[in-house]
PDB file of C-alpha atoms and ligand atoms in Angstrom:
ATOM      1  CA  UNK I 125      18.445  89.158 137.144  1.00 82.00           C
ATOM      2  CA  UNK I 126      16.455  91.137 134.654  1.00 92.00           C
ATOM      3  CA  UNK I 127      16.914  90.468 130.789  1.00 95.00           C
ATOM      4  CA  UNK I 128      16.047  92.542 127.564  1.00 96.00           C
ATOM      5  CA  UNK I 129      14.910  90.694 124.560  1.00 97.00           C
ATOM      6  CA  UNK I 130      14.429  92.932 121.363  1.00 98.00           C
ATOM      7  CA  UNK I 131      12.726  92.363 118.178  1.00 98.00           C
ATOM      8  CA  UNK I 132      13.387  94.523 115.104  1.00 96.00           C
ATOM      9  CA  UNK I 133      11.828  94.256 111.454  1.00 94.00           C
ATOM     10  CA  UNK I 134      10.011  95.570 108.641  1.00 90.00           C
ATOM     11  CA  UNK I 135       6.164  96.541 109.349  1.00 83.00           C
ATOM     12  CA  UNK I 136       3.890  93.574 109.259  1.00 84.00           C
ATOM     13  CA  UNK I 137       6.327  90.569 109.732  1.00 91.00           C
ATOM     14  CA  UNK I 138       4.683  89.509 112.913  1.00 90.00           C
ATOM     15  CA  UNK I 139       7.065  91.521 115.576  1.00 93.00           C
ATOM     16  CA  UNK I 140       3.918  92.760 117.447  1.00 92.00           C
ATOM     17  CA  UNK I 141       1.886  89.904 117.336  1.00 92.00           C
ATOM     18  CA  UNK I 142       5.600  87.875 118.445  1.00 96.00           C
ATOM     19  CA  UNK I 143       6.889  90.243 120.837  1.00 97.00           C
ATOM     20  CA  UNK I 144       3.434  90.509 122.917  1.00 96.00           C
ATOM     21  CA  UNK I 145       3.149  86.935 123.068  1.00 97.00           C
ATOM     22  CA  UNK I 146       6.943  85.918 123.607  1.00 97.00           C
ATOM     23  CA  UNK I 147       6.206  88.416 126.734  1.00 96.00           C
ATOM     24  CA  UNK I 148       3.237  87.273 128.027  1.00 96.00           C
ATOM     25  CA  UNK I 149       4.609  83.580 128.144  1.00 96.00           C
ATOM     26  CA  UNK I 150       7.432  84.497 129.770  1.00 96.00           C
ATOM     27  CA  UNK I 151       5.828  86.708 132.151  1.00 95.00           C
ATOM     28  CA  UNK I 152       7.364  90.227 131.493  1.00 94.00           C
ATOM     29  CA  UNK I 153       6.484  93.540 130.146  1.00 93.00           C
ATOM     30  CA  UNK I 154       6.317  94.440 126.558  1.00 94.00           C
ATOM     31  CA  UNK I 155       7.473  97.957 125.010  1.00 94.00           C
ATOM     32  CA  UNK I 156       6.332  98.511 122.038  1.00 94.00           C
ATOM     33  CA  UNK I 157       8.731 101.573 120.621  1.00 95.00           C
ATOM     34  CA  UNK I 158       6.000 102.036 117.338  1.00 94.00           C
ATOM     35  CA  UNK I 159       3.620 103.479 119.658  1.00 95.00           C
ATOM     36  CA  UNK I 160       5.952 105.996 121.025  1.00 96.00           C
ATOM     37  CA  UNK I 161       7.274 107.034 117.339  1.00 96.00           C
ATOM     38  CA  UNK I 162       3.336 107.149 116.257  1.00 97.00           C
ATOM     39  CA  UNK I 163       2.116 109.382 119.171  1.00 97.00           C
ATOM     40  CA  UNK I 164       4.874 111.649 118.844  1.00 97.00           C
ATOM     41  CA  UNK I 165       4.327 112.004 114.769  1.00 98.00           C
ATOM     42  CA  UNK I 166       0.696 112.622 114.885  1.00 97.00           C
ATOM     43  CA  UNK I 167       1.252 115.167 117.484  1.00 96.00           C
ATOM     44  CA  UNK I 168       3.869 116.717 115.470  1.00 97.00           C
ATOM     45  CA  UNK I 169       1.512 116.529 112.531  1.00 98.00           C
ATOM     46  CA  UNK I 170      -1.348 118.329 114.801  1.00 96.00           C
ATOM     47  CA  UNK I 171       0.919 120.955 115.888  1.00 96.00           C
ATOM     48  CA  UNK I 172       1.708 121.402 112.464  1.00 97.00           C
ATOM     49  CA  UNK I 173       5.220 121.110 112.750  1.00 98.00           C
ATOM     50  CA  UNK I 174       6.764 120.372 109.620  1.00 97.00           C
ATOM     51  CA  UNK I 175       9.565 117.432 108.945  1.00 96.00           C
ATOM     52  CA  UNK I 176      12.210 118.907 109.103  1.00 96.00           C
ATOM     53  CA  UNK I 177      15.258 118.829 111.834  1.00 96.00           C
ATOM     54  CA  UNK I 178      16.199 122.419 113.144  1.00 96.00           C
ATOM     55  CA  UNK I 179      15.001 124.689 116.518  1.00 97.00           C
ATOM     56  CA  UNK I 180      11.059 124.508 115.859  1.00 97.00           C
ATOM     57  CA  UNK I 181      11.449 120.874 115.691  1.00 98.00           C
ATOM     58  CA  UNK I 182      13.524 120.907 118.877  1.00 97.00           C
ATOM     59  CA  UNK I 183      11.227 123.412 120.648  1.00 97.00           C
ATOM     60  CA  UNK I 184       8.466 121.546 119.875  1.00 97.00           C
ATOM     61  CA  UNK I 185       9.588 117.726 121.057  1.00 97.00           C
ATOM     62  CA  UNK I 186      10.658 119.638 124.129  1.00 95.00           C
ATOM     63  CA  UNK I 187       6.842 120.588 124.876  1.00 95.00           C
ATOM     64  CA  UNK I 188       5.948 117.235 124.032  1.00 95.00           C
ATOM     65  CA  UNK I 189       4.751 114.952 127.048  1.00 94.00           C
ATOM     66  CA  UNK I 190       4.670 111.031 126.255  1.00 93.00           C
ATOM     67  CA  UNK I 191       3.957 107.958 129.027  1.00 90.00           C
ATOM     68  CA  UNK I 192       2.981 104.196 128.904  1.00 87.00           C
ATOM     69  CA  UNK I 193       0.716 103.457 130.950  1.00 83.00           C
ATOM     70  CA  UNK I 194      -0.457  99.365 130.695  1.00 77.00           C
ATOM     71  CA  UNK I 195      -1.023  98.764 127.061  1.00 82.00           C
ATOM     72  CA  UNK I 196      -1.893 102.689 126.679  1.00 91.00           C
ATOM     73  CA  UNK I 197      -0.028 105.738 125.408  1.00 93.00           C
ATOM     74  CA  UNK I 198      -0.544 109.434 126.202  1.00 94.00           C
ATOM     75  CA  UNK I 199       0.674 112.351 124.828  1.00 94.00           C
ATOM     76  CA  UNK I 200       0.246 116.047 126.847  1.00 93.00           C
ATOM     77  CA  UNK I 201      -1.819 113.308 129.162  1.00 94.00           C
ATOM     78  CA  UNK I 202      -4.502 112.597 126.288  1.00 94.00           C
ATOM     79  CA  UNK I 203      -4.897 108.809 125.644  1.00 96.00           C
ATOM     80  CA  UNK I 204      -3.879 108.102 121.815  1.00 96.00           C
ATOM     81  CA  UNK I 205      -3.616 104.872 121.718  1.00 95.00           C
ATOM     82  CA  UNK I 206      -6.765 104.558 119.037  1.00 93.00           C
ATOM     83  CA  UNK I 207      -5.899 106.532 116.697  1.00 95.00           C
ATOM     84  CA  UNK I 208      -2.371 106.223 116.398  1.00 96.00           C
ATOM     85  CA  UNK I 209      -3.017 102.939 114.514  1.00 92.00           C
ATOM     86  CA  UNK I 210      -4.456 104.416 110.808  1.00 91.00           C
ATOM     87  CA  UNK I 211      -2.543 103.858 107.540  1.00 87.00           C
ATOM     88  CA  UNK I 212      -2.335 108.029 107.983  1.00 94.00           C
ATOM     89  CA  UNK I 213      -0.092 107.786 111.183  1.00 96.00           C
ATOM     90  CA  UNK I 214       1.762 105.033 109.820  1.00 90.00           C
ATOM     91  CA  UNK I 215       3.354 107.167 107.435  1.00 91.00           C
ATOM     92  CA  UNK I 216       3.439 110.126 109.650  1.00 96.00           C
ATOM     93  CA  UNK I 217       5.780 107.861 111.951  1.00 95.00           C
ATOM     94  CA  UNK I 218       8.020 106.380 109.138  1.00 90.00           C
ATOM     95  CA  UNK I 219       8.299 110.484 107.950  1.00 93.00           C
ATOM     96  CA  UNK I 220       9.016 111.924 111.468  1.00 96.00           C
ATOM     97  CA  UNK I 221      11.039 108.980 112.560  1.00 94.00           C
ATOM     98  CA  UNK I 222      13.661 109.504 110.090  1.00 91.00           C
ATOM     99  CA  UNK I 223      14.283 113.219 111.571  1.00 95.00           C
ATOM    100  CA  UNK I 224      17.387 112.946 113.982  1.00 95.00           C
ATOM    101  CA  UNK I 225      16.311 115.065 116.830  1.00 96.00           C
ATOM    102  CA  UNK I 226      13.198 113.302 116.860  1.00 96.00           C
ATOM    103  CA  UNK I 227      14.932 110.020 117.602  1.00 94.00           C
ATOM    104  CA  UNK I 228      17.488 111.079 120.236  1.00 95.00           C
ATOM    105  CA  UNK I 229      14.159 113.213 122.129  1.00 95.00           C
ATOM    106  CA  UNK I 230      13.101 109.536 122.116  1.00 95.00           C
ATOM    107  CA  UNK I 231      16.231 107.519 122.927  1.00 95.00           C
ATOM    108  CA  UNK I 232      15.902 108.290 127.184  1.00 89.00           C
ATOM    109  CA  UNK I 233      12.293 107.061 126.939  1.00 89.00           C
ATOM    110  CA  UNK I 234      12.611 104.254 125.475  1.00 94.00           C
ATOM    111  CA  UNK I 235      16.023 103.392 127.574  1.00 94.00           C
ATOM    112  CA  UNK I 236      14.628 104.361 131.319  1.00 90.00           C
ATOM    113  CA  UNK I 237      12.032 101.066 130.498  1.00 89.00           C
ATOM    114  CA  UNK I 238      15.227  98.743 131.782  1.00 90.00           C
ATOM    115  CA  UNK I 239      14.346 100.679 135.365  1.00 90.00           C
ATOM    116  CA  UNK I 240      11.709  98.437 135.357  1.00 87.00           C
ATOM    117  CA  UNK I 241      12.396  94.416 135.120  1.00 91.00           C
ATOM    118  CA  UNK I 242      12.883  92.329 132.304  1.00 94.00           C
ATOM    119  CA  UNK I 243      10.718  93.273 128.759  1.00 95.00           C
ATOM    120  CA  UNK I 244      10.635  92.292 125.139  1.00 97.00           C
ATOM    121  CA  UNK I 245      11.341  95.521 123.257  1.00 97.00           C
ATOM    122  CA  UNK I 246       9.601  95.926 119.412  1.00 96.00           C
ATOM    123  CA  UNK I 247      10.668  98.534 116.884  1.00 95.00           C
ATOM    124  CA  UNK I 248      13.306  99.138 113.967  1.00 92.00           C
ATOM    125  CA  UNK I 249      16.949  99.798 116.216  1.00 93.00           C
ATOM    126  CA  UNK I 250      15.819  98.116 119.115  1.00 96.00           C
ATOM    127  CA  UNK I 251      18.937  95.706 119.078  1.00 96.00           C
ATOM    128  CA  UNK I 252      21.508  97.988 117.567  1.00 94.00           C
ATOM    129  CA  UNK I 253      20.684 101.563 118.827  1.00 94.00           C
ATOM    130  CA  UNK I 254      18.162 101.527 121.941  1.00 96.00           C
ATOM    131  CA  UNK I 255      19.247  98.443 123.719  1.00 97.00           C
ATOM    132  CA  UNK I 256      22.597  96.974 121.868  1.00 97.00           C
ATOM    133  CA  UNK I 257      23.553  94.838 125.211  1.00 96.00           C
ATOM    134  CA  UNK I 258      20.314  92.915 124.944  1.00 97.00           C
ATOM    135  CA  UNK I 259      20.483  89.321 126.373  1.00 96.00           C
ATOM    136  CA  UNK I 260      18.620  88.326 123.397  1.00 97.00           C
ATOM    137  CA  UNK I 261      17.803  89.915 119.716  1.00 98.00           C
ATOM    138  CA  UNK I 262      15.948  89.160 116.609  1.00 98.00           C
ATOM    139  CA  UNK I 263      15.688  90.359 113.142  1.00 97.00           C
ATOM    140  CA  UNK I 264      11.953  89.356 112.154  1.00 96.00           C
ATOM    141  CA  UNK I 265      10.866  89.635 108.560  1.00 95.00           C
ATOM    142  CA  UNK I 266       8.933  88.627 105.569  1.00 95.00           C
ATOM    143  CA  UNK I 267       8.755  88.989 101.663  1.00 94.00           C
ATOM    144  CA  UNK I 268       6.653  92.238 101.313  1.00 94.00           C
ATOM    145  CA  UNK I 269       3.879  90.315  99.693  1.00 95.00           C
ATOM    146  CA  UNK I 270       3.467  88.185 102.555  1.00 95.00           C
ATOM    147  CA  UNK I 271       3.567  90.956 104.839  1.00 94.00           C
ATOM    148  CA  UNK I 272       1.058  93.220 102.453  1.00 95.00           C
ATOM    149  CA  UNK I 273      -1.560  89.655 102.753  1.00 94.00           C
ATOM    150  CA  UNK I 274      -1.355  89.827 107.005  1.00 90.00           C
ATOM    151  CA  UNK I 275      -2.163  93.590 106.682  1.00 89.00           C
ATOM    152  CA  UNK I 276      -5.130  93.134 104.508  1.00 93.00           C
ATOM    153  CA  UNK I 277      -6.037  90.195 106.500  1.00 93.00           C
ATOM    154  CA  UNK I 278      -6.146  92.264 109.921  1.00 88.00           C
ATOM    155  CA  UNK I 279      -8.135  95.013 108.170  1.00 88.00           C
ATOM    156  CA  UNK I 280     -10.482  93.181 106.693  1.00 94.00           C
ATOM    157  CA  UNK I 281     -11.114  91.558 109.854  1.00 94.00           C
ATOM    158  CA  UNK I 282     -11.223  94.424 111.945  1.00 89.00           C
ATOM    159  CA  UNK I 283     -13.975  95.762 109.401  1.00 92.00           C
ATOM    160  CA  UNK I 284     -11.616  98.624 108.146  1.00 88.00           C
ATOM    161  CA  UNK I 285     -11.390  99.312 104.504  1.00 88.00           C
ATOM    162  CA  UNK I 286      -8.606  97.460 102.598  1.00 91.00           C
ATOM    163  CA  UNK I 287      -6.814  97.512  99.351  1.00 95.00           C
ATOM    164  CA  UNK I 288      -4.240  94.859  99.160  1.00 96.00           C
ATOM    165  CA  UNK I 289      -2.441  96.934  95.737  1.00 97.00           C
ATOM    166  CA  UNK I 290      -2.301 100.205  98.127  1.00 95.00           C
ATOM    167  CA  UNK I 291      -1.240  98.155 101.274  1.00 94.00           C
ATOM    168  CA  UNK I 292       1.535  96.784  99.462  1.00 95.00           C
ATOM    169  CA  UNK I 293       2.882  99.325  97.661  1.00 95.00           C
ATOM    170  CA  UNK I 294       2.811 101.633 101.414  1.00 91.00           C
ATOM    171  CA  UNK I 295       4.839  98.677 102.656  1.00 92.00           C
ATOM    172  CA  UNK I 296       7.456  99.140 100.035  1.00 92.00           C
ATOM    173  CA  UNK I 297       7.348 102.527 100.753  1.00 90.00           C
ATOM    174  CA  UNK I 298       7.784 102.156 104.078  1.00 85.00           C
ATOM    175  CA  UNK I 299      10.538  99.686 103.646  1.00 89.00           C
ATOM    176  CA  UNK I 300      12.638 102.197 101.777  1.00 89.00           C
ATOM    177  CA  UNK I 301      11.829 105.101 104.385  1.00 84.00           C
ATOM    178  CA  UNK I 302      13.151 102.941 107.544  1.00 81.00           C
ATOM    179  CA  UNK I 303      16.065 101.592 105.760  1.00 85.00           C
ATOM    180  CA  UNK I 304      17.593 104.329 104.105  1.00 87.00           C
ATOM    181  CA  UNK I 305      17.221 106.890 106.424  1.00 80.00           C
ATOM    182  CA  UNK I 306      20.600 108.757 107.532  1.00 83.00           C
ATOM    183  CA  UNK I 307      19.946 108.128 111.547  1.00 80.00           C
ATOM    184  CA  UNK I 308      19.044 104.616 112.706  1.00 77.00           C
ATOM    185  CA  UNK I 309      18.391 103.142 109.991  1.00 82.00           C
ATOM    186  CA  UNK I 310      16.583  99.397 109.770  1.00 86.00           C
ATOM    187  CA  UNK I 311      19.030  96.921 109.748  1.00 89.00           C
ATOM    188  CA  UNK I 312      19.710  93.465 111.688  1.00 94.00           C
ATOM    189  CA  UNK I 313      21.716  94.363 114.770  1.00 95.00           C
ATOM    190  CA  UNK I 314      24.843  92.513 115.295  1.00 94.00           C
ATOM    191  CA  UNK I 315      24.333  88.940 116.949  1.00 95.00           C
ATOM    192  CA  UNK I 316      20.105  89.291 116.353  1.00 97.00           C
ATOM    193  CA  UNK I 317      18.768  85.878 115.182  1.00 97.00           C
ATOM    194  CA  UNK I 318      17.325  86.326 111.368  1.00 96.00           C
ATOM    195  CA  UNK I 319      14.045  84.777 111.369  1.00 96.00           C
ATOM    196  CA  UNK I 320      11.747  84.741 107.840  1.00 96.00           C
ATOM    197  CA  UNK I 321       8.548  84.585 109.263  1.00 95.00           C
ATOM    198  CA  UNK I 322       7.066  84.156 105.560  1.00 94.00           C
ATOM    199  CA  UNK I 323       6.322  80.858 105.483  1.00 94.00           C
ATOM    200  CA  UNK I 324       5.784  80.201 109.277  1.00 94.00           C
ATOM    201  CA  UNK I 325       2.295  80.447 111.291  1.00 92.00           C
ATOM    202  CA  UNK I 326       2.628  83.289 114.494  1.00 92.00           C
ATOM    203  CA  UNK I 327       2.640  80.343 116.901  1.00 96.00           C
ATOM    204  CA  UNK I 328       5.742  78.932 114.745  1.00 97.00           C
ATOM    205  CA  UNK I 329       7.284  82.039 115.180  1.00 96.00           C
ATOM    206  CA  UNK I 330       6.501  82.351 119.014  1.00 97.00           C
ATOM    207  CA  UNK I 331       8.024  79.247 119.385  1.00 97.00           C
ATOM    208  CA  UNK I 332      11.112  79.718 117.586  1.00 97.00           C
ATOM    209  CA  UNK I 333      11.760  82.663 119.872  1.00 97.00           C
ATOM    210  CA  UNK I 334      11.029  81.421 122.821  1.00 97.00           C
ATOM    211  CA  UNK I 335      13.226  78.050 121.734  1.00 96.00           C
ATOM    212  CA  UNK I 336      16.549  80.573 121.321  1.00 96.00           C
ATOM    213  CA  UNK I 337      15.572  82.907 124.626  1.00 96.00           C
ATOM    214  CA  UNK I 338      15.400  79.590 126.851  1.00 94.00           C
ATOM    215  CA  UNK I 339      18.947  78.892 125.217  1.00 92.00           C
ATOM    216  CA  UNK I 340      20.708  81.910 125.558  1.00 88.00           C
ATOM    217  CA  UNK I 341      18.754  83.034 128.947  1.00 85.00           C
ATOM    218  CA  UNK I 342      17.801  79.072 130.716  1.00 71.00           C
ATOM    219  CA  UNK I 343      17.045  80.599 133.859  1.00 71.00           C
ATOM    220  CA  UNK I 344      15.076  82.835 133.465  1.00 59.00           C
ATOM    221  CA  UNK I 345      13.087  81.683 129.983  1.00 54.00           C
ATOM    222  CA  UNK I 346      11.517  78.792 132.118  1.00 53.00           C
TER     223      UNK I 346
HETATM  224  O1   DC E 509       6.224  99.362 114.224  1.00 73.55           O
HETATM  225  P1   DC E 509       5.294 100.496 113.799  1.00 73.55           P
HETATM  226  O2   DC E 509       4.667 100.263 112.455  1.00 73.55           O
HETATM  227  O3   DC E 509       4.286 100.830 114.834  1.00 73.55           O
HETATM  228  O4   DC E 509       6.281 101.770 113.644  1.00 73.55           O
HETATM  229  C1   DC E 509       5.820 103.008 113.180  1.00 73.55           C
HETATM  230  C2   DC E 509       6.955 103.792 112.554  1.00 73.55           C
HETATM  231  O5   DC E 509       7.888 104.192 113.548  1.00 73.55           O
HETATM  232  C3   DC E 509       7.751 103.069 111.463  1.00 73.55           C
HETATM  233  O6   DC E 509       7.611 103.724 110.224  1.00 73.55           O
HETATM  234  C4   DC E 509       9.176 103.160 111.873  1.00 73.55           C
HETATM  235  C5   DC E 509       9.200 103.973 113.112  1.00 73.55           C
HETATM  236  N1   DC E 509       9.951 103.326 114.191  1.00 73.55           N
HETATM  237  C6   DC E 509      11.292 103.596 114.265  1.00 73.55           C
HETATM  238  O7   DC E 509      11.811 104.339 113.442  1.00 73.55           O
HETATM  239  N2   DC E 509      12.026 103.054 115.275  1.00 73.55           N
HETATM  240  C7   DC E 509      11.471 102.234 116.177  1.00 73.55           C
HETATM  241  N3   DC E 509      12.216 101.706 117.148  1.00 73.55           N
HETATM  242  C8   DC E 509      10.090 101.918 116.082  1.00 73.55           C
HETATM  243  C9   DC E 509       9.366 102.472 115.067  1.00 73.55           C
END
């Protein structure tokens, strides 16, 4: 039997990081919904379509081509997945995410994945729009200032520039976008396990996850 596992929070408290490793331990694909939203803002944003919902909008996600392939996403067939990840794109996506056609040209994408076996899902509605009969859900966050210090972290280490006043303040931002947005907004899906990952080391929060999968899923979650 295949099983869905989804794992929905604010930017930066550890769902990647979690959802790519609670995956790869448990042997099963990982979809990471971000990338989609990302690739189809910054082509948006190329094609200079503005944000806002109506026919150009519609006429334009219509044209617009997007596929996983391994860890990689195209758009039109070009591979994006570099430069999808730049503080620019991440507030492309949080602008063109909150546009409702946008999300329902999405929705079939992101739902066809359960064609293909069992997979942790990442993103913001994961659990309560995309894939509400999930075996298994989660609600991962963090105090922003805890989530602003593993985003300067990862920059810093990366070599990227970094600005931990600027970082935080986007995250608040961003925060406010997602969760007050009229379609989808972030919020923890009914029966997702709330997990503060402030205070708790990734492999913590690996664990924790994988400790509630194995008891909601014992077959499978070996
Ligand atoms: O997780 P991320 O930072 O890669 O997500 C980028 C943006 O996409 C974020 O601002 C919210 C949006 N998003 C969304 O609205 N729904 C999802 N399921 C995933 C991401």
């Amino acid at each position: 039997m295949s099983y869905v596992i989804t794992i929905d929070g604010p930017a930066g408290a550890g769902k990647s990081t979690a959802a790519k490793e609670v995956a790869r331990r448990l042997g099963i694909s990982y979809l990471d919904t971000g990338a989609i939203y990302r690739a189809v803002a910054l082509i948006l944003y190329e094609s200079e379509v503005p944000a806002v919902d109506g026919y150009i909008m519609r006429e334009a996600l219509s044209k617009i081509r997007i596929e996983l392939r391994n860890k990689s996403v195209f758009v039109n067939g070009f591979d994006v997945t570099g430069e999808i990840r730049t503080p620019m794109v991440d507030e492309l996506a949080s602008m063109y995410s909150a546009i409702p056609s946008v999300r329902k040209a999405l929705l079939s994408l992101q739902k066809d994945q359960e064609k293909h076996g069992s997979f942790v899902a990442e993103g913001r509605d994961v659990g309560s729009v995309v894939f509400p009969d999930a075996e298994a859900k989660f609600f991962l966050t963090a105090s922003p200032e805890a989530r602003a210090k593993r985003r300067y972290s990862e920059r810093v280490s990366k070599g990227k520039p970094a600005d931990y006043d600027e970082i935080l303040r986007a995250i608040i931002d961003r925060d406010k976008n997602d969760s007050t947005r009229e379609v989808a907004p972030l919020t923890v899906p009914k029966n997702a396990v709330y997990v503060d990952t402030s205070d708790m080391t990734e492999e913590q929060a690996v664990q924790f996850i994988l400790d509630k999968v194995k008891e909601v899923i014992p077959n499978e979650a070996k």
